[in-house]
mmCIF file of C-alpha atoms in Angstrom:
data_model
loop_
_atom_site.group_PDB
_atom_site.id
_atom_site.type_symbol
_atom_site.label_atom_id
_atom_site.label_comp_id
_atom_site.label_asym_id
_atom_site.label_seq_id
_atom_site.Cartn_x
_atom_site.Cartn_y
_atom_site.Cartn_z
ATOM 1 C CA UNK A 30 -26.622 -227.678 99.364
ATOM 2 C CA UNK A 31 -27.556 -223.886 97.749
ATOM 3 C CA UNK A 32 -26.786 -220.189 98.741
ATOM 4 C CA UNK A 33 -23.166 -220.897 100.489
ATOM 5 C CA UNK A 34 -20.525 -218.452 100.118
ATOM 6 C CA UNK A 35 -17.734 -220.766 97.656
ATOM 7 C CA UNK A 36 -15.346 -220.606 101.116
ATOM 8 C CA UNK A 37 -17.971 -222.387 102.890
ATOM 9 C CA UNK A 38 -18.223 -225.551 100.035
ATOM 10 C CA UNK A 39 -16.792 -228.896 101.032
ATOM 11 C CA UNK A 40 -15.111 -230.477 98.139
ATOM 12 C CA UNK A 41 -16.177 -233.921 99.646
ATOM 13 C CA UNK A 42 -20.038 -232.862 99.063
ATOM 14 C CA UNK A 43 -19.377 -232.881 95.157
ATOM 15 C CA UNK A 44 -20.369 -234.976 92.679
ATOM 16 C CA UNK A 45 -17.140 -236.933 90.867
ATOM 17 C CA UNK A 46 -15.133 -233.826 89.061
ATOM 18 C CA UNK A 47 -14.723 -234.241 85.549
ATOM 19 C CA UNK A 48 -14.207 -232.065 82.401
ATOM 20 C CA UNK A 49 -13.529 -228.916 84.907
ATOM 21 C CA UNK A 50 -10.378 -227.974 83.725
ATOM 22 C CA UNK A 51 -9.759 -227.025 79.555
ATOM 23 C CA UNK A 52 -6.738 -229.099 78.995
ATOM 24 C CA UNK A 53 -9.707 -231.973 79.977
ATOM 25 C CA UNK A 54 -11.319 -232.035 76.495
ATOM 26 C CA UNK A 55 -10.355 -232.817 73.234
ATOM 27 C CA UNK A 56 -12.640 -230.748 70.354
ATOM 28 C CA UNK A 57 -13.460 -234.190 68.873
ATOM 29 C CA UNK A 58 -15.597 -234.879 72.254
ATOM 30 C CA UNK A 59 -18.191 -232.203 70.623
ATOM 31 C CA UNK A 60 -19.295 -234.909 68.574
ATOM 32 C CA UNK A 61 -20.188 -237.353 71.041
ATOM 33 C CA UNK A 62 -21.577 -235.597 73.623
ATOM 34 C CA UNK A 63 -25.156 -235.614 74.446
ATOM 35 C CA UNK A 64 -25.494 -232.263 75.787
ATOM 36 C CA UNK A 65 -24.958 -230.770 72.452
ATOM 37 C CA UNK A 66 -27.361 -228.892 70.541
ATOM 38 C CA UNK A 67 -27.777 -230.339 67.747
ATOM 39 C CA UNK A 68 -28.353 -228.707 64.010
ATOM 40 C CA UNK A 69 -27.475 -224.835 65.501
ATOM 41 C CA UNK A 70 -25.199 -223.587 62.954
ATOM 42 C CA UNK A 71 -23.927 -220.038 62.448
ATOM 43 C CA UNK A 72 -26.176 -218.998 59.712
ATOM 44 C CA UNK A 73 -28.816 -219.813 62.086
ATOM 45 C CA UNK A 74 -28.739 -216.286 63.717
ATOM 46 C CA UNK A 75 -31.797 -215.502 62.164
ATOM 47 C CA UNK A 76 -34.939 -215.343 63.962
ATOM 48 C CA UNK A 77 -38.083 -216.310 62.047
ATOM 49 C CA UNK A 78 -40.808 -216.403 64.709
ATOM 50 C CA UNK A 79 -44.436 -217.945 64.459
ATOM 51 C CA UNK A 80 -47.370 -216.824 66.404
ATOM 52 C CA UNK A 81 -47.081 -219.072 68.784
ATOM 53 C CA UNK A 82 -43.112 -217.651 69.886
ATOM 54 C CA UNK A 83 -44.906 -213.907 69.094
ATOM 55 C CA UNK A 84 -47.158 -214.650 71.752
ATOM 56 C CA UNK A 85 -44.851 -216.220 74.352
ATOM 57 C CA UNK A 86 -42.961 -212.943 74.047
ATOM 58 C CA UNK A 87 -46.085 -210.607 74.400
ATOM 59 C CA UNK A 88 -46.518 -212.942 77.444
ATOM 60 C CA UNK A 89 -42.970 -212.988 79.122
ATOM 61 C CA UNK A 90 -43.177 -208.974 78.460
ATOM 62 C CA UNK A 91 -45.860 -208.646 80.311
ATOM 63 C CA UNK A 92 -44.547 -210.354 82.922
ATOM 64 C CA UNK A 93 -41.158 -208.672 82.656
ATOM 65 C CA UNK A 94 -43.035 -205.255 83.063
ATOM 66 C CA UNK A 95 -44.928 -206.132 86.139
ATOM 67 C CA UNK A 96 -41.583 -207.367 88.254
ATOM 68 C CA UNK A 97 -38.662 -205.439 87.631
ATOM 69 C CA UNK A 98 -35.673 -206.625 86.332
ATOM 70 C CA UNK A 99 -32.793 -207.627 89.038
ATOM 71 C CA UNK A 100 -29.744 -209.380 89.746
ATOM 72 C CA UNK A 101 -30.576 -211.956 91.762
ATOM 73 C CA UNK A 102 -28.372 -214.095 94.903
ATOM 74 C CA UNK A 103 -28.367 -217.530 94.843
ATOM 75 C CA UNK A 104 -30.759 -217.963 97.496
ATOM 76 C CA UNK A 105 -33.037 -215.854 95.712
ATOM 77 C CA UNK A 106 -33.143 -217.751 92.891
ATOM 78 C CA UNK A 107 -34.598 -220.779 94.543
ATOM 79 C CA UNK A 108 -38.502 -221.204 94.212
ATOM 80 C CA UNK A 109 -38.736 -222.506 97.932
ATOM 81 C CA UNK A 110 -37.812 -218.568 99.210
ATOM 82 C CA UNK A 111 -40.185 -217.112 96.745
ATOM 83 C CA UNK A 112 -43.282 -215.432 98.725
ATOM 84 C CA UNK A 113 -45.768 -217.165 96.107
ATOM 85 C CA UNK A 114 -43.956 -220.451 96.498
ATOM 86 C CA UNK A 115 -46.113 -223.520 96.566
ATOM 87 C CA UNK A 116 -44.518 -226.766 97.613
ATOM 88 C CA UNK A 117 -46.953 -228.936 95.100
ATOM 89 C CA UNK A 118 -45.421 -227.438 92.240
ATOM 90 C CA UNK A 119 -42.222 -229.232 92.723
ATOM 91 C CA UNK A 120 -40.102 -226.605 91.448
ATOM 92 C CA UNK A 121 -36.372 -226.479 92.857
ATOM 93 C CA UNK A 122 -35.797 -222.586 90.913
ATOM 94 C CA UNK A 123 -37.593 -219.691 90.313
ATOM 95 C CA UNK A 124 -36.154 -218.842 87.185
ATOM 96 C CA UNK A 125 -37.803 -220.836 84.019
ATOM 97 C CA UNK A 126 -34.292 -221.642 82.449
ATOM 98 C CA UNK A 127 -32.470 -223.013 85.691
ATOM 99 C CA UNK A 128 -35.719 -224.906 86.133
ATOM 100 C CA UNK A 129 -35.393 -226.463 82.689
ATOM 101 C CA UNK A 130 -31.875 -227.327 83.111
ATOM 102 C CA UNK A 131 -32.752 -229.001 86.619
ATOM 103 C CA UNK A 132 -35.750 -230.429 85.297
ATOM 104 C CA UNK A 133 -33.838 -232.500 82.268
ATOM 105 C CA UNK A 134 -30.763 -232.948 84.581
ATOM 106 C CA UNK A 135 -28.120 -231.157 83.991
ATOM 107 C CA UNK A 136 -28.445 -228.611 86.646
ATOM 108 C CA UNK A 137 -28.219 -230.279 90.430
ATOM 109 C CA UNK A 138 -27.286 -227.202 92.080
ATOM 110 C CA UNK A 139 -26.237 -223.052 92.741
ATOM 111 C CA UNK A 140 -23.201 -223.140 94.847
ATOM 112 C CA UNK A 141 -21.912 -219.722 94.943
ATOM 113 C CA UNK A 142 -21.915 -216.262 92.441
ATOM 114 C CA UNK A 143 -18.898 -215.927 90.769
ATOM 115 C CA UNK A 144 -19.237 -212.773 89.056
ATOM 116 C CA UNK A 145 -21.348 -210.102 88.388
ATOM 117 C CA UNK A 146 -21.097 -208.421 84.910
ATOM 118 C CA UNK A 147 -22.983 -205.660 82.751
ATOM 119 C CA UNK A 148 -24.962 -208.383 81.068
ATOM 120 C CA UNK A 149 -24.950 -211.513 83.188
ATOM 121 C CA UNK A 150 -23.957 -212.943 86.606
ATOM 122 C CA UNK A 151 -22.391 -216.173 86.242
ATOM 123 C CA UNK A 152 -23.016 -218.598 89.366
ATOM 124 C CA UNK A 153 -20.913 -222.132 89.895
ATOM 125 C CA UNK A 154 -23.312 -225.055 89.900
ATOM 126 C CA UNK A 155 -23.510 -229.151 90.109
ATOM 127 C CA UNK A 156 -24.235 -231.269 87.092
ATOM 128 C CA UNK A 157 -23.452 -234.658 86.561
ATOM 129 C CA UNK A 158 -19.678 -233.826 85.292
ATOM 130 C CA UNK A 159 -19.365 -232.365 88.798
ATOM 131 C CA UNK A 160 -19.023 -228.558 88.798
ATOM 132 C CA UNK A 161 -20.380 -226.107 85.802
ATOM 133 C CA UNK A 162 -20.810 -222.641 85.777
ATOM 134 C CA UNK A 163 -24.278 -221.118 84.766
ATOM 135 C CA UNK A 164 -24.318 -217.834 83.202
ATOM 136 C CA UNK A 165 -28.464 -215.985 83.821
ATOM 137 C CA UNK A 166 -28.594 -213.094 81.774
ATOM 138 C CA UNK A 167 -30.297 -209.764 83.453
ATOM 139 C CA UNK A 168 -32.759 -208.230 81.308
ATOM 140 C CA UNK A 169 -31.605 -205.840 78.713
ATOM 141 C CA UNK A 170 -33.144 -202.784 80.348
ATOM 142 C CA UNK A 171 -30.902 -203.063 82.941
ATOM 143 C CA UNK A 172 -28.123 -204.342 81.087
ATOM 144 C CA UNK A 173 -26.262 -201.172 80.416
ATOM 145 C CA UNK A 174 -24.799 -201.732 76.898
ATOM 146 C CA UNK A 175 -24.231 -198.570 75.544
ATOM 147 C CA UNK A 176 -23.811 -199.345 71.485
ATOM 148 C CA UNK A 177 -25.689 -202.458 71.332
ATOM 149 C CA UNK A 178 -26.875 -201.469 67.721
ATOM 150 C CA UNK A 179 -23.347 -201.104 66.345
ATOM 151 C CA UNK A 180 -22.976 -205.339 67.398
ATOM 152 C CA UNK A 181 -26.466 -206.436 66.423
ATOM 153 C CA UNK A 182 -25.422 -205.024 62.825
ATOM 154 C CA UNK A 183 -24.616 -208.709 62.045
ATOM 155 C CA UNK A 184 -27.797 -210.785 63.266
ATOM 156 C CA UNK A 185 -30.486 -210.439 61.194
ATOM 157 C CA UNK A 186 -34.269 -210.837 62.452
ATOM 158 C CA UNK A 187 -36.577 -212.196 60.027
ATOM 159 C CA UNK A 188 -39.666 -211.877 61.397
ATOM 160 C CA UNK A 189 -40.598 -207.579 60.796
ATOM 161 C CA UNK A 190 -42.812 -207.707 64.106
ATOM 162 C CA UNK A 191 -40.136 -208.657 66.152
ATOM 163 C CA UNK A 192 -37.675 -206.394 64.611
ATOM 164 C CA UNK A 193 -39.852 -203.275 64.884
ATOM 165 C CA UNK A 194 -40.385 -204.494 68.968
ATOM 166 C CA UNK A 195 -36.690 -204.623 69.237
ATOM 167 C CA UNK A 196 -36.567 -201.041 67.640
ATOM 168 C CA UNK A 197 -39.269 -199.861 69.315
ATOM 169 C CA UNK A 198 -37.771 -201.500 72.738
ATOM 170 C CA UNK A 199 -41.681 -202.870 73.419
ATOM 171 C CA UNK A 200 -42.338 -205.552 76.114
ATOM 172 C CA UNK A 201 -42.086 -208.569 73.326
ATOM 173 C CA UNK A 202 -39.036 -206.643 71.357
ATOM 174 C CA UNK A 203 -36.934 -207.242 74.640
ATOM 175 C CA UNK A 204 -37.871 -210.396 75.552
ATOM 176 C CA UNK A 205 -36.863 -211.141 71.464
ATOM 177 C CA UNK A 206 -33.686 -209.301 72.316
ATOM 178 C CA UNK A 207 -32.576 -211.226 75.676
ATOM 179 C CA UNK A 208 -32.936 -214.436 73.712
ATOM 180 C CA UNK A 209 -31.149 -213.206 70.593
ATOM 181 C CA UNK A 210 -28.111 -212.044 73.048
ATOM 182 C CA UNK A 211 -28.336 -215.390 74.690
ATOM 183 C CA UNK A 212 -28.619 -217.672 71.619
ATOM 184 C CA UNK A 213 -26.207 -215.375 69.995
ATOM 185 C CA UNK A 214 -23.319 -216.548 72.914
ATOM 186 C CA UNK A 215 -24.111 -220.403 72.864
ATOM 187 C CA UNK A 216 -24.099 -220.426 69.017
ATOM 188 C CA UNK A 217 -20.231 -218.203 68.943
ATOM 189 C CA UNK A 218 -19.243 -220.848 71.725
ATOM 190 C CA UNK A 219 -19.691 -223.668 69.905
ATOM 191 C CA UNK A 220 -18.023 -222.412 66.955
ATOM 192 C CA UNK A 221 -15.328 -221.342 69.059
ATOM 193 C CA UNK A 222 -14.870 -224.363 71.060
ATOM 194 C CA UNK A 223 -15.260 -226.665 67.239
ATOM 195 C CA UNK A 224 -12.740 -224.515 65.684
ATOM 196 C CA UNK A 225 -10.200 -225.069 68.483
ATOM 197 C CA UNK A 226 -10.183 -221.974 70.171
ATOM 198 C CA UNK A 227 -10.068 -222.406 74.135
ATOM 199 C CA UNK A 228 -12.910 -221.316 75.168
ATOM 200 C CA UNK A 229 -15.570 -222.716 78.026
ATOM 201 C CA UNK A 230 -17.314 -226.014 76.419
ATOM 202 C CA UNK A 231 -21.015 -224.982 75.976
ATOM 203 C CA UNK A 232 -23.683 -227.203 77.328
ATOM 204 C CA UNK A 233 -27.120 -226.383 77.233
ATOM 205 C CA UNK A 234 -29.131 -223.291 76.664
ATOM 206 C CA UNK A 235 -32.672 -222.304 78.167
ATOM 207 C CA UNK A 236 -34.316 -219.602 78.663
ATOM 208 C CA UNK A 237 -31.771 -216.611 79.508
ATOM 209 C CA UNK A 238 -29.418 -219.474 80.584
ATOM 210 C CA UNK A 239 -26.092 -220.948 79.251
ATOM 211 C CA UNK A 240 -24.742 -224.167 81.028
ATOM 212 C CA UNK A 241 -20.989 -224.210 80.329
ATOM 213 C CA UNK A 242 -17.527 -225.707 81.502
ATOM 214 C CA UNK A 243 -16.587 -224.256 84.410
ATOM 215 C CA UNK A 244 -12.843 -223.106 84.106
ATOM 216 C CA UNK A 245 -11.204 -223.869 87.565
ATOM 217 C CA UNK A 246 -11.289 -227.079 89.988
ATOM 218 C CA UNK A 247 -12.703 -227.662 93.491
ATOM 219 C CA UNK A 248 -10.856 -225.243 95.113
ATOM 220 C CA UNK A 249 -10.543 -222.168 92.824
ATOM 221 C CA UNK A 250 -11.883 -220.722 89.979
ATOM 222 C CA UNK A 251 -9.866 -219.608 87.175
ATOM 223 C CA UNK A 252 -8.859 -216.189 87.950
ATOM 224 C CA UNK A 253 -9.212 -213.092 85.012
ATOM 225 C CA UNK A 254 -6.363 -212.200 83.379
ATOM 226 C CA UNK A 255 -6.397 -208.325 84.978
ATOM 227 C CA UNK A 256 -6.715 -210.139 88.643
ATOM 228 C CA UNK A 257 -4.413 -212.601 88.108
ATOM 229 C CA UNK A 258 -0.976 -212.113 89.688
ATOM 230 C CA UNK A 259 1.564 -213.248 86.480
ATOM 231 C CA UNK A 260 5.185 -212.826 86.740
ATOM 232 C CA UNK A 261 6.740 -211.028 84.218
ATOM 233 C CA UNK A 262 7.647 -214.500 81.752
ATOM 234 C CA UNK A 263 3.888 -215.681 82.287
ATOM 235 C CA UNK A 264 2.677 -211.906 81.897
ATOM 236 C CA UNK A 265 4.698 -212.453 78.283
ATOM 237 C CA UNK A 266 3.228 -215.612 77.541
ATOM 238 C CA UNK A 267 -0.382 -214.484 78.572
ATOM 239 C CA UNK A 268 -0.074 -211.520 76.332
ATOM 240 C CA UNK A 269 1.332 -213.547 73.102
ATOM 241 C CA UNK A 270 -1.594 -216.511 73.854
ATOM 242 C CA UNK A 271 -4.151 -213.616 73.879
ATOM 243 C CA UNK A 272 -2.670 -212.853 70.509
ATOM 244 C CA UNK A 273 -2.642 -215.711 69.037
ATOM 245 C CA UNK A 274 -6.481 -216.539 69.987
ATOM 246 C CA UNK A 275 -7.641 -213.135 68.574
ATOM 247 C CA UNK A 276 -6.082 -214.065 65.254
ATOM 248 C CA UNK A 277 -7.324 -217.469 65.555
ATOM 249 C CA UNK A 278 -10.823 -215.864 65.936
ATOM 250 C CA UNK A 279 -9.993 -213.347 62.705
ATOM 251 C CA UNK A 280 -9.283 -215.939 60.554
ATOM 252 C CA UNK A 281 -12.716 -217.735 61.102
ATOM 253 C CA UNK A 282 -14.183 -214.237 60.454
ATOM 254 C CA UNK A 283 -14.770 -212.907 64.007
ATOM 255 C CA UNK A 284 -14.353 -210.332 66.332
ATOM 256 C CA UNK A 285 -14.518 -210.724 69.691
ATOM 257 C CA UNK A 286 -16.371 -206.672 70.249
ATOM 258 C CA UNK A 287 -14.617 -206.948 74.109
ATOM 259 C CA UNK A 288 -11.125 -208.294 74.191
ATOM 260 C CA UNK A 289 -9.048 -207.489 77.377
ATOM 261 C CA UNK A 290 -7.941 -209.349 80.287
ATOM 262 C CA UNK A 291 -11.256 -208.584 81.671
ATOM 263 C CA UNK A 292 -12.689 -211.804 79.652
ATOM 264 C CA UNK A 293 -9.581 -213.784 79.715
ATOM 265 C CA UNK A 294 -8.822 -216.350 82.569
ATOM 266 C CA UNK A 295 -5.555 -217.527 83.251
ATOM 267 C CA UNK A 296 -5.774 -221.503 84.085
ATOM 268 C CA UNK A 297 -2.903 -223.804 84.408
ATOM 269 C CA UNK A 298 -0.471 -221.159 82.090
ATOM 270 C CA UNK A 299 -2.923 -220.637 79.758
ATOM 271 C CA UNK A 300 -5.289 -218.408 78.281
ATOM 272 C CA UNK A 301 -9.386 -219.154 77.974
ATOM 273 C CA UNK A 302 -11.473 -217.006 75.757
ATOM 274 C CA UNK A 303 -14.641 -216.043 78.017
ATOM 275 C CA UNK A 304 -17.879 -213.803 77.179
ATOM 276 C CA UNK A 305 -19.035 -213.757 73.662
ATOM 277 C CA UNK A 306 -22.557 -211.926 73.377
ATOM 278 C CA UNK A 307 -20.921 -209.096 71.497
ATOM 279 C CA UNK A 308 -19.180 -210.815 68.374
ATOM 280 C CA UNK A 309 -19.810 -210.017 65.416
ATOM 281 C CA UNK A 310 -18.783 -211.409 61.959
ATOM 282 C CA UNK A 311 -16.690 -209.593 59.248
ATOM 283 C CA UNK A 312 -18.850 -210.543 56.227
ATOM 284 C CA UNK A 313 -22.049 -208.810 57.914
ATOM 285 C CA UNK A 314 -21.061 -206.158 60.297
ATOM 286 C CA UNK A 315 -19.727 -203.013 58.963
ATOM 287 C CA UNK A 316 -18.071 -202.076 62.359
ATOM 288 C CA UNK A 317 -16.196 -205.228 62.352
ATOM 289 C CA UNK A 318 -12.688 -203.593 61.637
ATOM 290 C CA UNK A 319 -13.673 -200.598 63.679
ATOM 291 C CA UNK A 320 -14.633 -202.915 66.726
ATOM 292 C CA UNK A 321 -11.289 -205.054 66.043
ATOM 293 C CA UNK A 322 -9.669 -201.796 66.311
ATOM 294 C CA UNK A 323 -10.858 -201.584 69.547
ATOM 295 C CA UNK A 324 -10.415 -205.060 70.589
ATOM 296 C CA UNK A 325 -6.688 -204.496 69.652
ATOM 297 C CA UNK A 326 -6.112 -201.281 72.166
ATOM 298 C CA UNK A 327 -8.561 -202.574 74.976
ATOM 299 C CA UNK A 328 -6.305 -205.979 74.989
ATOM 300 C CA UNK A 329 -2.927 -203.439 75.247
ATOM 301 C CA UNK A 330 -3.883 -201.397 77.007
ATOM 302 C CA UNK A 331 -5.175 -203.485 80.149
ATOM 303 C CA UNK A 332 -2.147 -205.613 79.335
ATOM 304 C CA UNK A 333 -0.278 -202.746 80.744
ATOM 305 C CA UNK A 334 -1.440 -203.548 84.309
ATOM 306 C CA UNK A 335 1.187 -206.226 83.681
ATOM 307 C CA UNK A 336 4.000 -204.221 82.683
ATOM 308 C CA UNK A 337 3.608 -205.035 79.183
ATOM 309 C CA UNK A 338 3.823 -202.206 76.394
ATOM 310 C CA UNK A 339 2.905 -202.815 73.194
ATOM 311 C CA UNK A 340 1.991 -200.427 70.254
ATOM 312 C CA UNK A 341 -1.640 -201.128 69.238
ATOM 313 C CA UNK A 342 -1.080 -200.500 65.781
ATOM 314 C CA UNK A 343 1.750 -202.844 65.475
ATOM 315 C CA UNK A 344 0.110 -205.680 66.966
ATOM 316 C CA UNK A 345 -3.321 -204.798 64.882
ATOM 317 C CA UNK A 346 -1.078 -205.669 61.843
ATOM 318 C CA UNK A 347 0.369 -208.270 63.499
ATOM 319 C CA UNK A 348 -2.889 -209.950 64.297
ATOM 320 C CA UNK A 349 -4.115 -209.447 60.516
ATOM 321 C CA UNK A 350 -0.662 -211.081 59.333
ATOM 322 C CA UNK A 351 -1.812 -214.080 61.562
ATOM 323 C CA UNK A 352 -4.807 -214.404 61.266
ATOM 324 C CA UNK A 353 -3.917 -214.489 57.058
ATOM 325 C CA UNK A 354 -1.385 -217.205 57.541
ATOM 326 C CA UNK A 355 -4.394 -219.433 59.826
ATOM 327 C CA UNK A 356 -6.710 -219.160 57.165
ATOM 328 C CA UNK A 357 -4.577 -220.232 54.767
ATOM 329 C CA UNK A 358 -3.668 -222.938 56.596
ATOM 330 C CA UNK A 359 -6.697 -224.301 57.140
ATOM 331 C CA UNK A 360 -8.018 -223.560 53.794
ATOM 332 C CA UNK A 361 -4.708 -225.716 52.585
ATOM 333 C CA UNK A 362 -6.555 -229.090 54.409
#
């Protein structure tokens, strides 16, 4: 049941749907759940290495050198179409992360591609909730981000070899890099998601792999915000949500770094949060309030695709004034 195009999926061939739509969970769920990840808490961003990780990226580099980087279909993905594929190794994917999430469960299946971004393509997939959407990272060679120095200003590598890689854009220093993206987006979802903030429920990570809530049901996916067709009292409503989330985010000391309709989905009349590898923190990052800045005109100005106008400089100061008044109220519990 892999490589269809979504038109082509039966609903009926599902597992039993559950926790598929955001209105499903309630934050105190993150507790109990066993697909957590435990102990991963902001302040650890940092990457102190041993040999043994130093070596597994020398290796993976290597490896990354000799096959080129790609975005990759679903049927490509699966070890069985692979040319070096050996039916004794038991291995349902080619990729080492989708393997480990099939491997410990939580992965059944690739169903379709959703979407196809500068850093990742996300694919819908099978787990034991019933569908889940599984974001694979590309390699950062390929991945096109044009500033990515002005957003890793807030995480901090510990290890000097692996930051002079990274600088030096070696083999090793982009393997380091691809996993300090990814690990960088599961940790800012679970903070999101724990601080109330509707974004997908993260998972699992492995590899370049996150395994998160998928935002939609059987039949449809939850559609972006600038694809979305809103009339003009939802397009309102959309735009005030997407307000109120980006202050909600200020207040806990974030900035999103990418904050239009292009990462917001529009599900059941409200807003989701999506695609987090670029946030950075105010305490660390000296081009927080710059990047806000442009968080702020990026949000109205794609907003305008839905007739709405709004000065960005107003609603920067009227994100700040929120954002104050959340803090404070959560600093008064």
């Amino acid at each position: 049941m892999t490589g269809r195009n979504r038109n082509d999926f039966a609903p009926s061939e599902q597992a039993p749907l559950a926790h598929n739509s955001f209105d499903a969970f309630d934050p105190e769920d993150l507790e109990q759940s066993n697909f957590w990840a435990d102990g991963l808490e902001q302040e650890d961003l940092e990457l102190n290495l041993d040999d043994d990780t130093l070596e597994r990226f020398e290796e993976r580099g290597h490896k990354l050198a000799r096959k080129p980087p790609r975005r990759r279909s679903v049927a490509g993905l699966l070890a069985e179409n692979q040319k070096d594929y050996n039916p004794a190794d038991r291995r349902k994917f080619d990729d080492p992360g989708l393997e480990e999430l099939h491997r410990i469960g939580l992965l059944y299946s690739l169903e379709w591609q959703l979407k196809t971004g500068k850093e990742a393509t996300v694919y819908v997939g099978t787990g034991p909730d019933g569908l889940c959407a599984v974001k694979l990272y590309v390699d950062s060679r390929v991945r096109g981000f044009k500033n990515d120095a002005l957003y890793r200003g807030s995480r901090f590598v510990g290890d000097a070899r692996v930051k002079k890689a990274m600088n030096g854009r070696t083999d090793y220093g982009i393997s380091a890099q691809n996993i300090l993206w990814v690990e960088e987006e599961f940790q800012q979802l679970r903070a999101l998601h724990k601080a109330g903030i509707p974004v997908p429920r993260p998972i699992y990570t492995a590899g370049n792999v996150i395994l998160m809530e998928f935002i939609g049901n059987e039949f449809e996916a939850a559609p972006r915000v600038s694809d979305a067709q809103l009339s003009p009292e939802q397009a309102q409503s959309a735009f005030e949500q997407s307000l109120t989330h980006l202050a909600r985010m200020l207040s806990t000391g974030r900035v999103h770094g990418d904050y239009s309709t292009f990462n917001l989905l529009w599900w059941k009349e409200k807003i989701v949060v999506i695609d987090f590898p670029q946030v950075v923190l105010l305490s660390e990052n000296p081009s927080a309030e710059t990047i806000l800045e442009r968080d702020v005109r990026g949000l109205c100005r794609t907003f305008q695709h839905h007739k709405i106008r709004a000065e960005p400089q107003s609603v920067l100061e009227r994100v700040r004034a929120m954002a104050r008044a959340f803090k404070e109220q959560s600093e008064s519990f």
